Amino acid sequence: MEHGLVMVATPDQVTQAELDEALDNERREQAVRDAFASDLYSRWQGYREARREVEDEWLDALRAVKGEYGPEQEKVMEQQQALSRVFIKITATKVNAAYSRLIDLLFQNVDSFWDIVTSPLSDIPAAIKQQIRMMAIQELLPYRLDPRTRNQLIQERNDEMERELLAEALEKANTAAMKMKRLIKDYLINANALTEIKKMVREQVTLGTGCIKVATLNIRNHEKWESEGDEWKLTDHQSIEPDIEWASVFDLFPDPYSHDPGKPNDLFRRHVLTKHEFRELAGSPGFEQDTIHAILMESPLGNHVPEDYERELRNINNNDEQYVTPQRFDVLEYWGPVDGHQLMEYGVTDIDEQAEYQANIWICDGRMIMARLNPLKPEAIPYKFVPYESLLHRFWGIGIPYMMNDSQDVTNSTGRALLDNAALTAGPMP
């Protein structure tokens, strides 16, 4: 309704204008998030391409352990019309020996492969030392002594009180350490830590680098028997506990410029999730429920695109690809630095727009499904890489199969030549 130069809007028109404005803002924020997710996806593609040669090394290592020739060697033997295809499995023997040795060293006693001990060089804070000094002085005030004797006695009493305090503190610290050790042991048992560490060691020996994810939390369900009068009932309880998880290096893509496996600049982890696993993310804290449901509606059969190394792994494991169901979702998990203004546009508050922050971001199908600041204090990437043998200026370590390349090739060549010669020189029996 218009009155002269003044436009009067009805309540319905005001409400609709506010809704339109809110919708425009939401679309604008969604566009920013999608653009940021696209940038992260492009960065992951670069990291993936930079890792191609290392993937070939890993696949060759797995073939050597299994006792199979690679496609290039098969082609050479075909051209040379080799009669024998024998593969003498000395690599597998050495890998198993190294793995067994490491496991024996780590887990000679399951209860003692780690420990918590008190500090052998404890100290007393300056404020408490001052209080002890004042107490020693007050104890000797009633006595008439010459200054030299008084100072000597005060120092002796001061030292005695400090020793008593340190002894008491050490006893309490030992008790607290034992309680903490039992608690950590319970956490490790619940997280199935020994099995996860053994998986990491197996990949470390075979591929040259193992990886374990630590210092994160997980919600676990526990069942307890509780009494209600004369009856006992089984009840469910939830608790937040530290988690430990083996992560295959095939799924990890660190910054190619990183040379220190202990401190990668940033990294991606690629998750291939079933429809059920992807849907469960919608109920996890911090994840965008609406975005995940939208992806499920748009891609009911999944959006998984197998990588080249995945196909090779299936070939090595004799899995026929025609029986593989591709109903999976590719999800990228990013850990690394992000500009503050990008996080603010996503909705993270109480941060400086001009600062840089360590963040954890998940993306799927070109869209961001979760973004948060790194919850670890001090900030660190929770994926810990453990090389079997390190090389200078190289992020990835080398394992037993890589070290035995020449020995394995010479042994195989000798064995094939011996059998081929025997087949050519052996004549028909009369």
Short mmCIF file of C-alpha atoms in Angstrom, two decimals:
data_model
loop_
_atom_site.label_atom_id
_atom_site.label_comp_id
_atom_site.label_asym_id
_atom_site.label_seq_id
_atom_site.Cartn_x
_atom_site.Cartn_y
_atom_site.Cartn_z
CA MET A 1 0.00 0.00 0.00
CA GLU A 2 1.45 3.37 -1.01
CA HIS A 3 0.63 6.77 0.61
CA GLY A 4 2.41 9.56 -1.23
CA LEU A 5 6.14 8.98 -0.91
CA VAL A 6 5.77 6.41 1.90
CA MET A 7 5.41 2.69 1.22
CA VAL A 8 3.43 0.88 3.92
CA ALA A 9 3.93 -2.90 4.06
CA THR A 10 1.49 -5.35 5.58
CA PRO A 11 2.66 -7.82 8.27
CA ASP A 12 2.47 -10.66 5.75
CA GLN A 13 4.67 -8.75 3.32
CA VAL A 14 7.26 -8.02 6.06
CA THR A 15 7.37 -11.67 7.07
CA GLN A 16 7.82 -12.80 3.48
CA ALA A 17 10.62 -10.26 2.95
CA GLU A 18 12.43 -11.51 6.03
CA LEU A 19 12.06 -15.10 4.86
CA ASP A 20 13.40 -14.22 1.41
CA GLU A 21 16.37 -12.42 2.95
CA ALA A 22 17.14 -15.34 5.27
CA LEU A 23 16.88 -17.74 2.34
CA ASP A 24 19.26 -15.60 0.26
CA ASN A 25 21.77 -15.50 3.13
CA GLU A 26 21.53 -19.26 3.57
CA ARG A 27 22.10 -19.82 -0.15
CA ARG A 28 25.06 -17.43 -0.10
CA GLU A 29 26.62 -19.24 2.88
CA GLN A 30 26.01 -22.60 1.22
CA ALA A 31 27.72 -21.37 -1.95
CA VAL A 32 30.75 -20.27 0.10
CA ARG A 33 30.91 -23.64 1.85
CA ASP A 34 30.63 -25.53 -1.44
CA ALA A 35 33.36 -23.38 -3.00
CA PHE A 36 35.63 -24.07 -0.04
CA ALA A 37 34.86 -27.80 -0.29
CA SER A 38 35.71 -27.68 -4.00
CA ASP A 39 39.06 -26.05 -3.19
CA LEU A 40 39.85 -28.79 -0.67
CA TYR A 41 38.85 -31.47 -3.17
CA SER A 42 41.19 -29.96 -5.78
CA ARG A 43 44.00 -29.93 -3.22
CA TRP A 44 43.35 -33.62 -2.47
CA GLN A 45 43.58 -34.44 -6.17
CA GLY A 46 47.03 -32.84 -6.25
CA TYR A 47 48.13 -34.83 -3.21
CA ARG A 48 46.77 -38.00 -4.82
CA GLU A 49 48.73 -37.46 -8.04
CA ALA A 50 51.92 -36.75 -6.07
CA ARG A 51 51.62 -40.14 -4.34
CA ARG A 52 51.35 -42.28 -7.50
CA GLU A 53 54.95 -43.51 -7.54
CA VAL A 54 54.83 -44.47 -3.88
CA GLU A 55 51.62 -46.44 -4.51
CA ASP A 56 53.46 -48.44 -7.19
CA GLU A 57 56.15 -49.28 -4.64
CA TRP A 58 53.52 -50.45 -2.17
CA LEU A 59 51.76 -52.62 -4.76
CA ASP A 60 55.07 -54.18 -5.81
CA ALA A 61 55.80 -54.90 -2.14
CA LEU A 62 52.45 -56.67 -1.70
CA ARG A 63 53.03 -58.73 -4.85
CA ALA A 64 56.49 -59.73 -3.63
CA VAL A 65 55.07 -60.86 -0.28
CA LYS A 66 52.36 -62.87 -1.98
CA GLY A 67 54.79 -64.29 -4.54
CA GLU A 68 53.46 -62.76 -7.76
CA TYR A 69 55.11 -60.95 -10.64
CA GLY A 70 54.01 -57.47 -11.60
CA PRO A 71 52.48 -56.68 -15.00
CA GLU A 72 55.76 -55.26 -16.36
CA GLN A 73 57.75 -58.37 -15.42
CA GLU A 74 55.03 -60.61 -16.84
CA LYS A 75 55.28 -58.73 -20.13
CA VAL A 76 59.09 -59.14 -20.21
CA MET A 77 58.87 -62.88 -19.55
CA GLU A 78 56.25 -63.20 -22.27
CA GLN A 79 58.52 -61.45 -24.75
CA GLN A 80 61.44 -63.68 -23.77
CA GLN A 81 59.23 -66.74 -24.07
CA ALA A 82 60.21 -67.88 -20.60
CA LEU A 83 59.03 -71.39 -19.81
CA SER A 84 59.02 -71.10 -16.03
CA ARG A 85 57.01 -68.71 -13.85
CA VAL A 86 58.52 -69.81 -10.54
CA PHE A 87 58.64 -67.20 -7.74
CA ILE A 88 60.90 -68.05 -4.79
CA LYS A 89 59.26 -66.41 -1.77
CA ILE A 90 62.20 -65.17 0.25
CA THR A 91 60.58 -61.72 0.72
CA ALA A 92 57.60 -63.16 2.58
CA THR A 93 59.95 -65.04 4.92
CA LYS A 94 61.93 -61.90 5.75
CA VAL A 95 58.78 -59.79 6.23
CA ASN A 96 57.29 -62.34 8.62
CA ALA A 97 60.57 -62.55 10.55
CA ALA A 98 60.80 -58.76 10.93
CA TYR A 99 57.14 -58.52 11.95
CA SER A 100 57.51 -61.28 14.55
CA ARG A 101 60.64 -59.66 15.95
CA LEU A 102 58.97 -56.27 16.35
CA ILE A 103 55.91 -57.79 17.99
CA ASP A 104 58.11 -59.74 20.41
CA LEU A 105 59.99 -56.57 21.33
CA LEU A 106 56.83 -54.52 21.80
CA PHE A 107 54.63 -57.05 23.55
CA GLN A 108 56.90 -59.36 25.51
CA ASN A 109 54.56 -58.71 28.39
CA VAL A 110 51.14 -57.35 27.50
CA ASP A 111 50.93 -55.39 30.75
CA SER A 112 54.32 -53.69 30.41
CA PHE A 113 54.76 -52.54 26.82
CA TRP A 114 53.99 -49.10 28.25
CA ASP A 115 54.20 -47.60 31.72
CA ILE A 116 53.62 -44.47 33.80
CA VAL A 117 56.34 -43.44 36.24
CA THR A 118 56.81 -40.40 38.42
CA SER A 119 59.44 -37.81 37.54
CA PRO A 120 62.84 -38.64 39.13
CA LEU A 121 63.68 -34.92 39.36
CA SER A 122 60.72 -33.32 41.08
CA ASP A 123 60.88 -29.75 42.37
CA ILE A 124 59.02 -27.58 44.83
CA PRO A 125 57.36 -24.37 43.58
CA ALA A 126 58.98 -21.13 44.72
CA ALA A 127 55.87 -20.01 46.69
CA ILE A 128 55.85 -23.23 48.73
CA LYS A 129 59.61 -22.99 49.33
CA GLN A 130 59.04 -19.52 50.76
CA GLN A 131 56.34 -20.84 53.10
CA ILE A 132 58.62 -23.64 54.29
CA ARG A 133 61.35 -21.09 54.95
CA MET A 134 58.99 -18.94 57.04
CA MET A 135 57.87 -21.99 59.05
CA ALA A 136 61.48 -22.93 59.80
CA ILE A 137 62.20 -19.38 60.96
CA GLN A 138 59.12 -19.28 63.22
CA GLU A 139 60.06 -22.59 64.89
CA LEU A 140 63.39 -21.15 66.03
CA LEU A 141 62.15 -17.69 67.05
CA PRO A 142 61.67 -18.55 70.78
CA TYR A 143 65.32 -19.60 71.15
CA ARG A 144 68.14 -17.16 71.85
CA LEU A 145 70.92 -18.06 69.45
CA ASP A 146 73.73 -16.23 67.79
CA PRO A 147 72.95 -15.29 64.15
CA ARG A 148 75.36 -17.82 62.63
CA THR A 149 73.96 -20.75 64.60
CA ARG A 150 70.38 -19.57 63.99
CA ASN A 151 70.91 -19.40 60.20
CA GLN A 152 72.53 -22.83 60.19
CA LEU A 153 69.64 -24.39 62.15
CA ILE A 154 67.06 -22.64 59.98
CA GLN A 155 68.70 -24.03 56.84
CA GLU A 156 68.87 -27.55 58.29
CA ARG A 157 65.21 -27.42 59.34
CA ASN A 158 64.27 -25.98 55.94
CA ASP A 159 66.04 -28.83 54.11
CA GLU A 160 64.43 -31.43 56.38
CA MET A 161 60.92 -30.07 55.76
CA GLU A 162 61.54 -30.00 51.99
CA ARG A 163 62.68 -33.65 52.02
CA GLU A 164 59.58 -34.66 54.00
CA LEU A 165 57.34 -32.79 51.58
CA LEU A 166 59.02 -34.36 48.53
CA ALA A 167 58.74 -37.85 50.04
CA GLU A 168 55.03 -37.34 50.75
CA ALA A 169 54.45 -35.92 47.27
CA LEU A 170 56.34 -38.84 45.69
CA GLU A 171 54.19 -41.35 47.54
CA LYS A 172 51.00 -39.64 46.40
CA ALA A 173 52.34 -39.37 42.85
CA ASN A 174 53.11 -43.11 42.76
CA THR A 175 49.58 -43.89 43.95
CA ALA A 176 48.09 -41.57 41.32
CA ALA A 177 50.31 -43.10 38.61
CA MET A 178 49.09 -46.61 39.46
CA LYS A 179 45.46 -45.48 39.28
CA MET A 180 46.06 -43.75 35.97
CA LYS A 181 47.83 -46.83 34.60
CA ARG A 182 44.83 -49.03 35.42
CA LEU A 183 42.48 -46.51 33.81
CA ILE A 184 44.59 -46.27 30.63
CA LYS A 185 44.82 -50.06 30.46
CA ASP A 186 41.03 -50.25 30.61
CA TYR A 187 40.80 -47.69 27.78
CA LEU A 188 43.29 -49.65 25.66
CA ILE A 189 41.37 -52.89 26.17
CA ASN A 190 38.07 -51.24 25.20
CA ALA A 191 39.69 -49.72 22.10
CA ASN A 192 41.24 -53.08 21.09
CA ALA A 193 44.57 -51.26 20.99
CA LEU A 194 46.83 -54.31 20.67
CA THR A 195 45.11 -55.49 17.50
CA GLU A 196 45.22 -51.99 15.98
CA ILE A 197 48.93 -51.59 16.77
CA LYS A 198 49.72 -55.00 15.26
CA LYS A 199 47.95 -54.00 12.04
CA MET A 200 50.06 -50.85 11.96
CA VAL A 201 53.28 -52.83 12.49
CA ARG A 202 52.35 -55.27 9.70
CA GLU A 203 51.90 -52.42 7.22
CA GLN A 204 55.00 -50.67 8.54
CA VAL A 205 57.19 -53.71 7.83
CA THR A 206 55.59 -54.50 4.47
CA LEU A 207 55.05 -51.05 2.94
CA GLY A 208 57.69 -49.11 4.85
CA THR A 209 55.29 -46.87 6.81
CA GLY A 210 52.53 -47.58 9.29
CA CYS A 211 49.99 -45.14 10.68
CA ILE A 212 47.94 -45.03 13.85
CA LYS A 213 45.25 -42.52 14.80
CA VAL A 214 45.41 -41.50 18.46
CA ALA A 215 44.31 -38.79 20.90
CA THR A 216 40.71 -38.75 19.67
CA LEU A 217 37.56 -39.57 21.61
CA ASN A 218 34.82 -42.09 21.00
CA ILE A 219 31.42 -42.71 22.60
CA ARG A 220 31.19 -46.32 23.79
CA ASN A 221 28.23 -48.26 25.10
CA HIS A 222 28.74 -50.44 28.17
CA GLU A 223 26.41 -52.89 29.84
CA LYS A 224 26.26 -53.09 33.63
CA TRP A 225 24.33 -55.19 36.09
CA GLU A 226 22.63 -53.03 38.71
CA SER A 227 20.44 -54.04 41.61
CA GLU A 228 16.96 -52.67 42.17
CA GLY A 229 15.91 -54.10 45.48
CA ASP A 230 16.07 -57.89 45.18
CA GLU A 231 16.29 -57.82 41.39
CA TRP A 232 19.29 -57.32 39.10
CA LYS A 233 18.86 -55.63 35.74
CA LEU A 234 21.21 -55.19 32.79
CA THR A 235 21.46 -51.48 31.98
CA ASP A 236 23.22 -49.62 29.19
CA HIS A 237 25.69 -46.83 29.89
CA GLN A 238 27.53 -44.47 27.57
CA SER A 239 30.97 -43.06 28.24
CA ILE A 240 33.40 -40.85 26.33
CA GLU A 241 36.76 -42.61 26.11
CA PRO A 242 40.06 -42.14 24.25
CA ASP A 243 40.25 -44.04 20.99
CA ILE A 244 43.03 -45.64 18.96
CA GLU A 245 42.64 -46.74 15.35
CA TRP A 246 44.85 -48.19 12.64
CA ALA A 247 44.67 -46.21 9.40
CA SER A 248 45.99 -47.72 6.17
CA VAL A 249 48.54 -45.57 4.37
CA PHE A 250 46.62 -46.27 1.15
CA ASP A 251 43.85 -44.03 2.52
CA LEU A 252 46.13 -41.20 3.67
CA PHE A 253 47.33 -38.32 1.52
CA PRO A 254 49.76 -35.97 3.32
CA ASP A 255 51.16 -32.75 1.89
CA PRO A 256 53.80 -33.76 -0.71
CA TYR A 257 56.11 -31.04 0.64
CA SER A 258 56.18 -32.66 4.08
CA HIS A 259 59.46 -34.46 4.79
CA ASP A 260 59.00 -35.23 8.48
CA PRO A 261 56.54 -38.11 9.04
CA GLY A 262 56.15 -36.93 12.63
CA LYS A 263 54.85 -33.51 11.57
CA PRO A 264 52.97 -33.42 8.26
CA ASN A 265 51.81 -29.94 7.24
CA ASP A 266 48.32 -31.22 6.55
CA LEU A 267 46.68 -34.36 5.23
CA PHE A 268 43.55 -35.96 3.84
CA ARG A 269 42.09 -39.31 4.77
CA ARG A 270 39.78 -40.94 2.26
CA HIS A 271 36.89 -42.93 3.73
CA VAL A 272 34.88 -45.33 1.59
CA LEU A 273 31.66 -45.68 3.57
CA THR A 274 28.62 -47.86 3.09
CA LYS A 275 25.23 -46.20 2.90
CA HIS A 276 24.56 -47.17 6.51
CA GLU A 277 27.90 -45.76 7.72
CA PHE A 278 27.37 -42.52 5.79
CA ARG A 279 23.86 -42.14 7.20
CA GLU A 280 25.21 -42.62 10.72
CA LEU A 281 27.39 -39.53 10.26
CA ALA A 282 24.22 -37.44 10.23
CA GLY A 283 23.67 -38.33 13.88
CA SER A 284 27.26 -37.51 14.93
CA PRO A 285 27.94 -34.19 16.68
CA GLY A 286 28.97 -31.39 14.34
CA PHE A 287 27.89 -33.00 11.07
CA GLU A 288 25.39 -31.29 8.76
CA GLN A 289 22.36 -33.57 8.90
CA ASP A 290 20.46 -31.84 6.09
CA THR A 291 23.44 -31.92 3.72
CA ILE A 292 24.05 -35.62 4.34
CA HIS A 293 20.38 -36.46 3.76
CA ALA A 294 20.43 -34.40 0.56
CA ILE A 295 23.42 -36.37 -0.74
CA LEU A 296 21.69 -39.63 0.12
CA MET A 297 18.60 -38.54 -1.80
CA GLU A 298 20.58 -37.37 -4.83
CA SER A 299 22.91 -40.40 -4.94
CA PRO A 300 20.99 -43.41 -3.59
CA LEU A 301 23.54 -45.80 -5.17
CA GLY A 302 26.52 -43.90 -3.80
CA ASN A 303 29.18 -41.74 -5.43
CA HIS A 304 32.21 -43.99 -4.96
CA VAL A 305 34.78 -43.96 -7.80
CA PRO A 306 37.43 -46.69 -7.35
CA GLU A 307 41.03 -45.52 -7.46
CA ASP A 308 43.64 -47.33 -9.56
CA TYR A 309 45.35 -48.78 -6.49
CA GLU A 310 42.02 -50.19 -5.28
CA ARG A 311 41.63 -52.15 -8.51
CA GLU A 312 45.20 -53.42 -8.21
CA LEU A 313 44.62 -54.45 -4.60
CA ARG A 314 41.58 -56.45 -5.66
CA ASN A 315 43.62 -58.12 -8.40
CA ILE A 316 46.38 -58.99 -5.94
CA ASN A 317 43.78 -60.44 -3.56
CA ASN A 318 42.07 -62.33 -6.39
CA ASN A 319 38.78 -60.46 -6.01
CA ASP A 320 36.73 -60.39 -9.19
CA GLU A 321 35.65 -56.78 -9.77
CA GLN A 322 32.38 -57.76 -11.39
CA TYR A 323 31.15 -58.94 -7.99
CA VAL A 324 32.09 -55.69 -6.22
CA THR A 325 29.05 -53.59 -5.29
CA PRO A 326 29.90 -49.91 -5.83
CA GLN A 327 27.21 -48.63 -3.47
CA ARG A 328 29.64 -46.62 -1.40
CA PHE A 329 30.30 -42.98 -0.59
CA ASP A 330 33.68 -41.27 -0.89
CA VAL A 331 34.24 -38.97 2.10
CA LEU A 332 37.37 -36.87 2.61
CA GLU A 333 38.58 -35.98 6.10
CA TYR A 334 40.94 -33.01 6.22
CA TRP A 335 43.27 -31.96 9.04
CA GLY A 336 45.33 -28.80 8.64
CA PRO A 337 45.47 -24.99 8.66
CA VAL A 338 42.50 -22.92 7.48
CA ASP A 339 42.08 -19.14 7.31
CA GLY A 340 39.82 -17.64 9.95
CA HIS A 341 37.54 -15.85 7.48
CA GLN A 342 36.72 -19.17 5.79
CA LEU A 343 35.73 -20.73 9.11
CA MET A 344 33.61 -17.70 10.00
CA GLU A 345 31.72 -17.99 6.71
CA TYR A 346 30.98 -21.59 7.59
CA GLY A 347 29.61 -20.65 11.01
CA VAL A 348 32.53 -21.11 13.44
CA THR A 349 32.41 -18.22 15.94
CA ASP A 350 34.76 -16.61 18.48
CA ILE A 351 37.73 -16.59 16.12
CA ASP A 352 39.91 -13.91 14.51
CA GLU A 353 39.10 -13.39 10.84
CA GLN A 354 42.73 -12.61 9.98
CA ALA A 355 44.29 -15.51 11.93
CA GLU A 356 45.04 -19.06 10.83
CA TYR A 357 43.59 -22.03 12.68
CA GLN A 358 44.03 -25.77 12.70
CA ALA A 359 40.75 -27.30 11.58
CA ASN A 360 39.10 -30.64 10.90
CA ILE A 361 36.81 -30.60 7.84
CA TRP A 362 34.82 -33.39 6.17
CA ILE A 363 33.57 -33.13 2.58
CA CYS A 364 31.52 -35.41 0.34
CA ASP A 365 30.23 -34.99 -3.20
CA GLY A 366 31.75 -31.51 -3.42
CA ARG A 367 29.95 -30.32 -0.28
CA MET A 368 31.11 -29.67 3.23
CA ILE A 369 29.39 -31.88 5.80
CA MET A 370 31.38 -30.87 8.90
CA ALA A 371 33.84 -28.16 9.94
CA ARG A 372 35.29 -27.48 13.36
CA LEU A 373 38.44 -26.23 15.01
CA ASN A 374 41.03 -28.86 15.91
CA PRO A 375 39.81 -30.15 19.29
CA LEU A 376 43.25 -31.41 20.37
CA LYS A 377 45.30 -29.39 22.84
CA PRO A 378 48.01 -28.65 21.89
CA GLU A 379 46.81 -28.59 18.31
CA ALA A 380 48.18 -31.53 16.34
CA ILE A 381 47.18 -33.90 13.57
CA PRO A 382 46.03 -37.14 15.27
CA TYR A 383 47.51 -39.40 12.58
CA LYS A 384 50.98 -40.60 13.59
CA PHE A 385 53.21 -42.09 10.87
CA VAL A 386 55.83 -44.66 11.85
CA PRO A 387 58.44 -45.48 9.15
CA TYR A 388 60.30 -48.79 9.23
CA GLU A 389 63.45 -47.16 7.84
CA SER A 390 63.60 -43.46 7.13
CA LEU A 391 65.21 -41.77 4.15
CA LEU A 392 66.42 -38.18 4.09
CA HIS A 393 64.11 -35.71 2.32
CA ARG A 394 61.39 -38.32 1.91
CA PHE A 395 58.17 -38.53 3.87
CA TRP A 396 57.48 -42.24 3.33
CA GLY A 397 59.73 -44.91 4.78
CA ILE A 398 60.92 -48.08 3.09
CA GLY A 399 60.14 -51.63 4.16
CA ILE A 400 61.60 -55.10 3.83
CA PRO A 401 60.31 -55.81 0.26
CA TYR A 402 61.81 -52.55 -1.03
CA MET A 403 65.18 -53.44 0.52
CA MET A 404 65.05 -56.91 -1.01
CA ASN A 405 64.12 -55.92 -4.57
CA ASP A 406 67.47 -56.87 -6.09
CA SER A 407 67.88 -60.04 -4.01
CA GLN A 408 64.39 -61.20 -4.91
CA ASP A 409 64.88 -60.44 -8.64
CA VAL A 410 68.24 -62.26 -8.78
CA THR A 411 66.85 -65.27 -6.95
CA ASN A 412 63.83 -65.44 -9.26
CA SER A 413 65.95 -65.00 -12.40
CA THR A 414 68.34 -67.73 -11.29
CA GLY A 415 65.50 -70.10 -10.47
CA ARG A 416 63.74 -69.49 -13.78
CA ALA A 417 66.96 -69.91 -15.78
CA LEU A 418 67.76 -73.15 -13.98
CA LEU A 419 64.34 -74.63 -14.65
CA ASP A 420 64.23 -73.37 -18.26
CA ASN A 421 67.64 -74.90 -19.00
CA ALA A 422 66.62 -78.15 -17.38
CA ALA A 423 63.45 -78.25 -19.50
CA LEU A 424 65.38 -77.56 -22.74
CA THR A 425 68.17 -80.08 -22.11
CA ALA A 426 66.03 -82.91 -20.86
CA GLY A 427 65.24 -85.28 -23.72
CA PRO A 428 62.67 -88.03 -24.06
CA MET A 429 63.39 -91.18 -22.03
CA PRO A 430 64.04 -94.29 -24.18
#
